[in-house]
PDB file of C-alpha atoms and ligand atoms in Angstrom:
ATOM      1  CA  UNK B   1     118.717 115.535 108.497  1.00 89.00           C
ATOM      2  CA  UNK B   2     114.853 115.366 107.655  1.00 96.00           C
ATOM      3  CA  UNK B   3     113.402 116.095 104.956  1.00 98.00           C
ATOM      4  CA  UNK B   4     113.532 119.341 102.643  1.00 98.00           C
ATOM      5  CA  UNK B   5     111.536 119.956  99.336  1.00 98.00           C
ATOM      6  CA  UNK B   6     112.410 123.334  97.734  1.00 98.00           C
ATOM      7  CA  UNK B   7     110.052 124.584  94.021  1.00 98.00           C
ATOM      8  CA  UNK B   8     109.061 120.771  93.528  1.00 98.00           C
ATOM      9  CA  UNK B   9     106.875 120.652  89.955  1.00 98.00           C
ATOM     10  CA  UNK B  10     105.595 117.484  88.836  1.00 98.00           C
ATOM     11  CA  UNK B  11     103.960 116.617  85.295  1.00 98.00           C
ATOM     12  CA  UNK B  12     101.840 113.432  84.390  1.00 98.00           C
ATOM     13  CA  UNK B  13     103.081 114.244  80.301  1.00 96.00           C
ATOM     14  CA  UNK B  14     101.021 117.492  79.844  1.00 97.00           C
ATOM     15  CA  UNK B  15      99.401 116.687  83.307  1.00 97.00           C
ATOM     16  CA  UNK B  16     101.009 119.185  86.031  1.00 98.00           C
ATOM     17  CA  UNK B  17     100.112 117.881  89.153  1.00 98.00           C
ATOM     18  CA  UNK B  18     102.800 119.430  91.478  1.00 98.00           C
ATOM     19  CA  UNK B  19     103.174 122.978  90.692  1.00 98.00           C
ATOM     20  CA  UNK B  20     105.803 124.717  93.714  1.00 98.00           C
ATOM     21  CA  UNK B  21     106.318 122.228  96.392  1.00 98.00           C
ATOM     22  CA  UNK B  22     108.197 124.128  99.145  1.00 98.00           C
ATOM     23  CA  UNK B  23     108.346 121.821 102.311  1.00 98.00           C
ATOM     24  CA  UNK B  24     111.232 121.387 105.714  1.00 98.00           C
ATOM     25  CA  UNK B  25     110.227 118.321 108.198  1.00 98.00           C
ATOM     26  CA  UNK B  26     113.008 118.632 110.984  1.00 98.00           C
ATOM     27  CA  UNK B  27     114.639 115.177 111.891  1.00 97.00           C
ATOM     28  CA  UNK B  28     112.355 113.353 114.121  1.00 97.00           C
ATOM     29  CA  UNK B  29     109.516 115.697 113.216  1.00 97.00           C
ATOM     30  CA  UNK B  30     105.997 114.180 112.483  1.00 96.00           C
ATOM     31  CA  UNK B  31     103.573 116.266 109.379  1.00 97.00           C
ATOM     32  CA  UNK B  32     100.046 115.657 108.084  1.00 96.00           C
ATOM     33  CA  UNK B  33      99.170 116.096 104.417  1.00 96.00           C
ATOM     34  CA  UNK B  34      95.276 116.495 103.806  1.00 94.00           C
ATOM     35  CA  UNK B  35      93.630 117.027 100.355  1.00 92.00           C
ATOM     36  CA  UNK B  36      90.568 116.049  98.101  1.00 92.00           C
ATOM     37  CA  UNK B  37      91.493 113.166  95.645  1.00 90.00           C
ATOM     38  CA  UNK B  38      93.560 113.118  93.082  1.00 93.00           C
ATOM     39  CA  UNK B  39      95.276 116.496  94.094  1.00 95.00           C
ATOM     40  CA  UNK B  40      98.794 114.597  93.877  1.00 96.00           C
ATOM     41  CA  UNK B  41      99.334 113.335  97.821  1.00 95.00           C
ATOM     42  CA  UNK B  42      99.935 110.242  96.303  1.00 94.00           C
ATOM     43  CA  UNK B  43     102.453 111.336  93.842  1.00 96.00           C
ATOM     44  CA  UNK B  44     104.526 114.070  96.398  1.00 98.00           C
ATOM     45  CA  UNK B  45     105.484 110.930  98.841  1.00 97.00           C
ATOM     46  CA  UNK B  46     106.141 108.853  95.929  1.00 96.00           C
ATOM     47  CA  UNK B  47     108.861 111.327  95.189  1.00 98.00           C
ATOM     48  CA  UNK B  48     109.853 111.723  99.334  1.00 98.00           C
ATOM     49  CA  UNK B  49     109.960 107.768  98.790  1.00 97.00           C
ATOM     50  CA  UNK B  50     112.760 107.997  95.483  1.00 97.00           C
ATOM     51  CA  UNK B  51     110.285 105.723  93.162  1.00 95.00           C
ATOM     52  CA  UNK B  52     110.113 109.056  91.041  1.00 96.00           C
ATOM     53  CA  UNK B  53     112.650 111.174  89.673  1.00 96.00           C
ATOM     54  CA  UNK B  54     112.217 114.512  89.756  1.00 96.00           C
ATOM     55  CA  UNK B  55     111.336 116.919  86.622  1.00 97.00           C
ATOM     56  CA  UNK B  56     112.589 120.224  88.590  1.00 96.00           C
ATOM     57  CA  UNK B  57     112.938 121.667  92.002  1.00 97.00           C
ATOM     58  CA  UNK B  58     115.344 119.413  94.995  1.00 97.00           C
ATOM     59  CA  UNK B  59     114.205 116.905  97.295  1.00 98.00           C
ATOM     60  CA  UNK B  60     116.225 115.908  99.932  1.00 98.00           C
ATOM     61  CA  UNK B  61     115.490 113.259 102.439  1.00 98.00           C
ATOM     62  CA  UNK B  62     117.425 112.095 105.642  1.00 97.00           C
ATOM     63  CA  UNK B  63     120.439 114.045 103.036  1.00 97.00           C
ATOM     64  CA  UNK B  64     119.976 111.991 100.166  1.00 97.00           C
ATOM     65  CA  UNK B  65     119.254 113.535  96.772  1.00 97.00           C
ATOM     66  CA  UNK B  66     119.581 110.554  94.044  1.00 97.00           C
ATOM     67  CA  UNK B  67     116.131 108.108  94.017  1.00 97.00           C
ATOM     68  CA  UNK B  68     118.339 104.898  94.754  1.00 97.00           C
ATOM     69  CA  UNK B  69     119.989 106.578  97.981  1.00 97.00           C
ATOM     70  CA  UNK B  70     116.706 108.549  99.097  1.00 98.00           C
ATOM     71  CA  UNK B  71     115.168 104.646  98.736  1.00 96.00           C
ATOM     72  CA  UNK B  72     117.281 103.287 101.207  1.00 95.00           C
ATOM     73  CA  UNK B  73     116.352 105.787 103.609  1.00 97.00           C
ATOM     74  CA  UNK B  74     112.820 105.789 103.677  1.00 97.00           C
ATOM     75  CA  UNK B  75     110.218 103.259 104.570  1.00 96.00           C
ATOM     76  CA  UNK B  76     106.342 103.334 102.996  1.00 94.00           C
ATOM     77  CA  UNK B  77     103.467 102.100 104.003  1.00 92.00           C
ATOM     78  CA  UNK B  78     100.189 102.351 102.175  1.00 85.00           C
ATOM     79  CA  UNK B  79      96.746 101.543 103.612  1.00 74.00           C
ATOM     80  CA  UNK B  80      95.646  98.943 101.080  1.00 76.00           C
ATOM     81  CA  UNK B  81      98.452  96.372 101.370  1.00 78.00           C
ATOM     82  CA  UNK B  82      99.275  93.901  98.913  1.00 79.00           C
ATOM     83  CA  UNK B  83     101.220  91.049 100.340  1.00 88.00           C
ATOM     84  CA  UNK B  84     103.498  88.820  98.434  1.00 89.00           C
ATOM     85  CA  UNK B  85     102.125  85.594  97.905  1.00 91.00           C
ATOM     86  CA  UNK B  86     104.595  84.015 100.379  1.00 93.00           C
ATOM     87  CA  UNK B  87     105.195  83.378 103.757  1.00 95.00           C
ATOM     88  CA  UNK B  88     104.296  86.143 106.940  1.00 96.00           C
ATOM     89  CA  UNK B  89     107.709  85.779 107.563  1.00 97.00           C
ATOM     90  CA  UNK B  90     109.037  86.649 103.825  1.00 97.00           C
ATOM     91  CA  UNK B  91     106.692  89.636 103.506  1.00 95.00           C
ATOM     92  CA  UNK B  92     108.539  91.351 106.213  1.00 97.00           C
ATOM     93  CA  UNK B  93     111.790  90.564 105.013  1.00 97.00           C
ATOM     94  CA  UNK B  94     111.302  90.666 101.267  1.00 94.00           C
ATOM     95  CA  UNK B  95     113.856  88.846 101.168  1.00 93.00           C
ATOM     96  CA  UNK B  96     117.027  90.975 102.924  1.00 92.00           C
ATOM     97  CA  UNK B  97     118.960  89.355 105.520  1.00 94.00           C
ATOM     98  CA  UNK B  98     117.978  89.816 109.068  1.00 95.00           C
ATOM     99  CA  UNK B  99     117.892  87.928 112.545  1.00 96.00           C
ATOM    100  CA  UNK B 100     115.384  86.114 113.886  1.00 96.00           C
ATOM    101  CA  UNK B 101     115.493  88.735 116.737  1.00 96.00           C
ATOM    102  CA  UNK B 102     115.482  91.575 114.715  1.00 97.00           C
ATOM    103  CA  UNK B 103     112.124  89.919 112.936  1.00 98.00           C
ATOM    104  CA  UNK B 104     110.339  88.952 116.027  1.00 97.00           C
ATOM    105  CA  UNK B 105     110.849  92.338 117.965  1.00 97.00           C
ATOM    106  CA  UNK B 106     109.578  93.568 114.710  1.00 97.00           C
ATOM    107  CA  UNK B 107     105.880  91.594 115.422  1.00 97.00           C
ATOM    108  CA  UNK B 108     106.078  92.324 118.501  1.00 96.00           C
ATOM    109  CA  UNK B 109     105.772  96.102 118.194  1.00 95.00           C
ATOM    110  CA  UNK B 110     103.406  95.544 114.517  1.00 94.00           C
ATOM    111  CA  UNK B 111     101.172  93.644 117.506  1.00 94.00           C
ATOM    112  CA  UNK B 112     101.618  90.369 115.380  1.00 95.00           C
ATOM    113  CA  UNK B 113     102.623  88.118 117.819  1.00 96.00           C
ATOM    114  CA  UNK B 114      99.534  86.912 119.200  1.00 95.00           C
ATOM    115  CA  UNK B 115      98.119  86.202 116.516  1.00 94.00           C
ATOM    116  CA  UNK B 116     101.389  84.500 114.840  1.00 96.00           C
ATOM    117  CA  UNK B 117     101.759  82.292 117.450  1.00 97.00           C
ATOM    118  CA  UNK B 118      98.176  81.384 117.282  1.00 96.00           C
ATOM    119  CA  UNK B 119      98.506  79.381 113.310  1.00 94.00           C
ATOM    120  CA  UNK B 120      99.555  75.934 113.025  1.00 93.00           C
ATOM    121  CA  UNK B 121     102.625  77.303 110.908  1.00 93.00           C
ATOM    122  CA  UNK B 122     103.506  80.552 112.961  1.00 96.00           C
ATOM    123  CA  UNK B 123     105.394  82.538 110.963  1.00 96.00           C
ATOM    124  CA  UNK B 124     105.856  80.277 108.225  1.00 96.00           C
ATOM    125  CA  UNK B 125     102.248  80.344 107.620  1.00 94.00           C
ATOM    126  CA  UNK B 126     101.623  81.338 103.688  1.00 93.00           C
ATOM    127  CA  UNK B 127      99.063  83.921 103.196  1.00 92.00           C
ATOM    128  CA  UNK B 128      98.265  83.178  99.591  1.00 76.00           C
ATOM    129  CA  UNK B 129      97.741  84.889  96.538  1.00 72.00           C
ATOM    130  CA  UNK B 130      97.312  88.925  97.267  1.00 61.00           C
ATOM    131  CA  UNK B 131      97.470  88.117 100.716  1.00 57.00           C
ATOM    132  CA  UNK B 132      93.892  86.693 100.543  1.00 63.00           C
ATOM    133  CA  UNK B 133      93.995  84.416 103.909  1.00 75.00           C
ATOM    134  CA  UNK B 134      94.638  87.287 106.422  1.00 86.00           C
ATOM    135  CA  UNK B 135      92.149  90.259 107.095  1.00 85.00           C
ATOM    136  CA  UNK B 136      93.014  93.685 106.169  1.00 82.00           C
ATOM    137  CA  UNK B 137      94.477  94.881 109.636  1.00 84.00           C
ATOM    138  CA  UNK B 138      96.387  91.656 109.801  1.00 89.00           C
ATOM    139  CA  UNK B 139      98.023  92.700 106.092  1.00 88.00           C
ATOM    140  CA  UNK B 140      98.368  96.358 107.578  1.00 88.00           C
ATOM    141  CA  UNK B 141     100.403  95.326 110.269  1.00 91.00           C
ATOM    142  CA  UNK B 142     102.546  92.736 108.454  1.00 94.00           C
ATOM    143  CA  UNK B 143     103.321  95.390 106.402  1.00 93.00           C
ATOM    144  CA  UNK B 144     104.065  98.354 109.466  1.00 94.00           C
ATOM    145  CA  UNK B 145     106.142  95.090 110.479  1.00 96.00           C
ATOM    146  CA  UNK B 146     108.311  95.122 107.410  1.00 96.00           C
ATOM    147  CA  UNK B 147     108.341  99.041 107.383  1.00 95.00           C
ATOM    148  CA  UNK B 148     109.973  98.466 111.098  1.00 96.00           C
ATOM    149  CA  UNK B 149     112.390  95.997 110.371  1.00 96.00           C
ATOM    150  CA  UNK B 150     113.834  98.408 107.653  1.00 94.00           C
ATOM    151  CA  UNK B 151     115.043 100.455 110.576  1.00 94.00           C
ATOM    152  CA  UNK B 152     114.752 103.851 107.978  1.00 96.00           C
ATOM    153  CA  UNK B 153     114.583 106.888 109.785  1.00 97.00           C
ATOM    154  CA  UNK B 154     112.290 108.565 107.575  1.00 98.00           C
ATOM    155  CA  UNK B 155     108.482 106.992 107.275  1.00 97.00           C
ATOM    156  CA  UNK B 156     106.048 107.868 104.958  1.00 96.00           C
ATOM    157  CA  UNK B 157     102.367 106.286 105.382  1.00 94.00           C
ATOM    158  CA  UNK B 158      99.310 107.214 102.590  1.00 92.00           C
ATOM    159  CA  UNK B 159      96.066 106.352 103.469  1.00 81.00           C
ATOM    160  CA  UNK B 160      93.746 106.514  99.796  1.00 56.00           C
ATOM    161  CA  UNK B 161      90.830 109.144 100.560  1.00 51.00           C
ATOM    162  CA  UNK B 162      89.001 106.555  98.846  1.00 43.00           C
ATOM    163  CA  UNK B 163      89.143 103.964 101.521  1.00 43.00           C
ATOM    164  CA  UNK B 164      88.197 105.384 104.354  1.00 41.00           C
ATOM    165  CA  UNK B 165      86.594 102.333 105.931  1.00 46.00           C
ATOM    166  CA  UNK B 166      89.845 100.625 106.093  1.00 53.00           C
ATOM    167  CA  UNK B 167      91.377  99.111 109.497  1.00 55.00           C
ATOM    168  CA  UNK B 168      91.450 101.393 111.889  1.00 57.00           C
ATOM    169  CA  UNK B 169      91.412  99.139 115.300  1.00 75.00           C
ATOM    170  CA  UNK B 170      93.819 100.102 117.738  1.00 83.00           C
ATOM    171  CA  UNK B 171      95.987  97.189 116.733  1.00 85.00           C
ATOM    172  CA  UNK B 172      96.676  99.176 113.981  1.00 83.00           C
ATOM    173  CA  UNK B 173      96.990 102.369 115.566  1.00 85.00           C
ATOM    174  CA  UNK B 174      99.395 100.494 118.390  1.00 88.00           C
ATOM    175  CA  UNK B 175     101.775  99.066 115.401  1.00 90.00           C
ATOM    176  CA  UNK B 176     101.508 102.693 113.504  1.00 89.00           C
ATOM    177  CA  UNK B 177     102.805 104.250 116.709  1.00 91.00           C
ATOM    178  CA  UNK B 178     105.638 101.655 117.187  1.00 92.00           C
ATOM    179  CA  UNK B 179     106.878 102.530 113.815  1.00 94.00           C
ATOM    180  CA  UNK B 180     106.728 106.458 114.044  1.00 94.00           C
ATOM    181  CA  UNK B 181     107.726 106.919 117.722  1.00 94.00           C
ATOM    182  CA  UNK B 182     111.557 109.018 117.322  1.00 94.00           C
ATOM    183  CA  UNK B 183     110.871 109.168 113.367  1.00 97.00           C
ATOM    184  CA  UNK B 184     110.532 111.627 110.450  1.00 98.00           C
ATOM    185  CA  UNK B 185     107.337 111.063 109.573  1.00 97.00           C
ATOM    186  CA  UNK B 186     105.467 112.356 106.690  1.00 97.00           C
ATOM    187  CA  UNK B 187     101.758 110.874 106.898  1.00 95.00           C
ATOM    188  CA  UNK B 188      98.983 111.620 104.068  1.00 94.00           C
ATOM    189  CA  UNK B 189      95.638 110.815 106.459  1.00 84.00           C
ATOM    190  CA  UNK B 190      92.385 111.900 107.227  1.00 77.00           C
ATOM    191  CA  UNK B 191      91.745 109.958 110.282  1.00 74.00           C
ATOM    192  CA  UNK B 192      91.847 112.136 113.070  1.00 72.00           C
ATOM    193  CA  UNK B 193      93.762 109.313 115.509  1.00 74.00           C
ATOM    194  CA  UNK B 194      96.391 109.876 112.928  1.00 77.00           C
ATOM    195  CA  UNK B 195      96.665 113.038 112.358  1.00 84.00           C
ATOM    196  CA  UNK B 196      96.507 114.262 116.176  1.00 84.00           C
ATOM    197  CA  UNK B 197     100.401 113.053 116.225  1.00 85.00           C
ATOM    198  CA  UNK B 198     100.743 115.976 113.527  1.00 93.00           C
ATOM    199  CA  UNK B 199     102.979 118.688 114.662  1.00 94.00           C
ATOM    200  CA  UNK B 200     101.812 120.528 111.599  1.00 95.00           C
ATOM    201  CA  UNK B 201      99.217 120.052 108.858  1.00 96.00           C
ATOM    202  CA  UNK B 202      99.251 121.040 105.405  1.00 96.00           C
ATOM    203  CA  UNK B 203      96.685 121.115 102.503  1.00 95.00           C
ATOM    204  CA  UNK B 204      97.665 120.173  99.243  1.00 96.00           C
ATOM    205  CA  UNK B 205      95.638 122.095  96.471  1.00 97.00           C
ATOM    206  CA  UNK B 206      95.899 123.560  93.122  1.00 97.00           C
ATOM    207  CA  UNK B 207      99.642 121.849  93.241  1.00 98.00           C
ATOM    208  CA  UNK B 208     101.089 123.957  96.068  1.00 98.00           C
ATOM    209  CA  UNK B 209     100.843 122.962  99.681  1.00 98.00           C
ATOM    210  CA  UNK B 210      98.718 125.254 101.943  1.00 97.00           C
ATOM    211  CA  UNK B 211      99.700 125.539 106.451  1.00 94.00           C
ATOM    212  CA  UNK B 212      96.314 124.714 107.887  1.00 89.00           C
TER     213      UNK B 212
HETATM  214  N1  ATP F 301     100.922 107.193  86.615  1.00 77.70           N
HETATM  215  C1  ATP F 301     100.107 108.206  86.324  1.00 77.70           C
HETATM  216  N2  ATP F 301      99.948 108.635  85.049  1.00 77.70           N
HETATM  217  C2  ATP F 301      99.154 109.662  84.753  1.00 77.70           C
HETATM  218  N3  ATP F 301      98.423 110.351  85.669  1.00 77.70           N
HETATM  219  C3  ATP F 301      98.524 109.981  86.937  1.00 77.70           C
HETATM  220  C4  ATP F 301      99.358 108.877  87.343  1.00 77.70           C
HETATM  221  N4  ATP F 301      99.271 108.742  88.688  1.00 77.70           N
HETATM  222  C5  ATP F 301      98.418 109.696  89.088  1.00 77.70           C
HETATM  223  N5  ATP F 301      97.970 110.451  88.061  1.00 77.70           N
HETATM  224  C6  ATP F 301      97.053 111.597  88.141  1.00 77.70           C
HETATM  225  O1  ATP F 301      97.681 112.591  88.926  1.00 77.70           O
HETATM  226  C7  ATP F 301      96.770 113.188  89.832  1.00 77.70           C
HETATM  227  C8  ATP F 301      97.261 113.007  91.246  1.00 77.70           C
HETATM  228  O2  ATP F 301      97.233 111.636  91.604  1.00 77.70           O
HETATM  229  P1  ATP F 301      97.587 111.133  93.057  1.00 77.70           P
HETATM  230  O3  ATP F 301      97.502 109.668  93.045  1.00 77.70           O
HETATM  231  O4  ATP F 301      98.884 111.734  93.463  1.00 77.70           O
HETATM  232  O5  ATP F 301      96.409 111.781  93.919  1.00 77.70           O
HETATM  233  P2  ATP F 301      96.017 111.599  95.466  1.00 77.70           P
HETATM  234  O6  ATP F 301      95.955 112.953  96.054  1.00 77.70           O
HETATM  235  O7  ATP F 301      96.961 110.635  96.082  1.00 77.70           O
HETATM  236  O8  ATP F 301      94.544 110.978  95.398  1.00 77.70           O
HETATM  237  P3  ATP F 301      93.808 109.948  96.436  1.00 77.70           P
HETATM  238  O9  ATP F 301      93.444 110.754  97.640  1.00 77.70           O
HETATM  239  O10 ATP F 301      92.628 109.467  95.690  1.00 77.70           O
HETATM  240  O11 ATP F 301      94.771 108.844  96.739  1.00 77.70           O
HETATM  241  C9  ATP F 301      95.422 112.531  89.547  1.00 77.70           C
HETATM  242  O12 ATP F 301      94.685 113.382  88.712  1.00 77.70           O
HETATM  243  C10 ATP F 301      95.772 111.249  88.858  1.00 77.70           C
HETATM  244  O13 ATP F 301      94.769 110.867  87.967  1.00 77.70           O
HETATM  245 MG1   MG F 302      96.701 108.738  96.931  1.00 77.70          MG
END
């Protein structure tokens, strides 16, 4: 299954940001994406992840071509996480049906459980407007929680070149590695704990994507 990209362009109106993506990720296969801001990282997963349509070129992930099937296949998580104002519990459902089980082996391997356990209201507990009451890895991990629970076999993570001093405890880097382990991973990143899981790296530049 994976992932395959074949002459992807991509145009902000008059803005061509993706020129002639060409890219194969084997099922189960994990690839780094590196490149200076604003070179369109951002906007290639955004396509991998179906919230785009595309203008020419095929992308096909886990062998799903339309944006509302790719969507169901592929789980995102993004380094600066905005929670829900809601409960920990209904930030990693967002609102789909699951089992209890199925949402507490979910903490468990986001390394939540500790620390869930630990509030007055466990799980219940509400973390308030943009997720203000919780600290960023705690967000970042609620949010690799949700990403697990999805089950999707194909995970795409972005990490903003603009915020490198984001969480990167080993909390973090535990829950990242429960949700990759066995998956197709696509992972935009310029920490080196995260990109030494890389079996390839590319650079994106001048809208084509570059083997490094
Ligand atoms: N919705 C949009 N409308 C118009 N232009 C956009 C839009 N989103 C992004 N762009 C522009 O497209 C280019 C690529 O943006 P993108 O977010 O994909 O970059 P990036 O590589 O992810 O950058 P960063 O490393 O800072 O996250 C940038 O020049 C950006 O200004
Ligand atoms: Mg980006």
């Amino acid at each position: 299954m994976g992932i395959r990209v074949e002459n992807l362009r991509y145009a902000y109106g008059s803005k061509l940001v993706l020129r002639d993506i060409s890219l194969f990720v084997n099922a189960g296969e994990y690839i780094g994406i590196v490149g200076v801001s604003g070179c369109g990282k951002s906007t290639l997963l955004k396509l991998l992840a179906g919230l785009y349509q595309t203008q020419s070129g095929v992308v096909e992930v886990h062998g799903a071509c339309r944006p509302e099937e790719i969507r169901k296949n592929v789980a995102m998580v993004m380094q600066n996480t905005v929670l829900f104002p809601a409960s920990i519990k209904e930030n990693i459902t967002c609102g789909h049906p699951m089992s209890e089980e199925v949402i507490w082996q979910a903490c468990k391997a986001a390394q939540l459980t500790e620390w869930i356990t630990s509030l007055a209201d466990g799980i219940d507990t509400f973390v308030g407007e943009q997720g203000g009451k919780v600290s960023g890895g705690q967000a970042q991990r609620i949010a690799i929680a949700r990403a697990i629970a999805r089950n999707a076999p194909v995970i795409l993570l972005d990490e903003a070149t603009s915020a490198l001093d984001g969480d990167t405890g080993s909390a973090v880097l535990a829950a990242l590695d429960s949700l990759t382990r066995g998956r197709t991973v696509v992972s935009v990143s310029h920490r080196h704990e995260t990109l030494a899981n890389c079996s390839r790296i590319y650079k994106l530049e001048d809208g084509r994507l570059h083997s490094l």
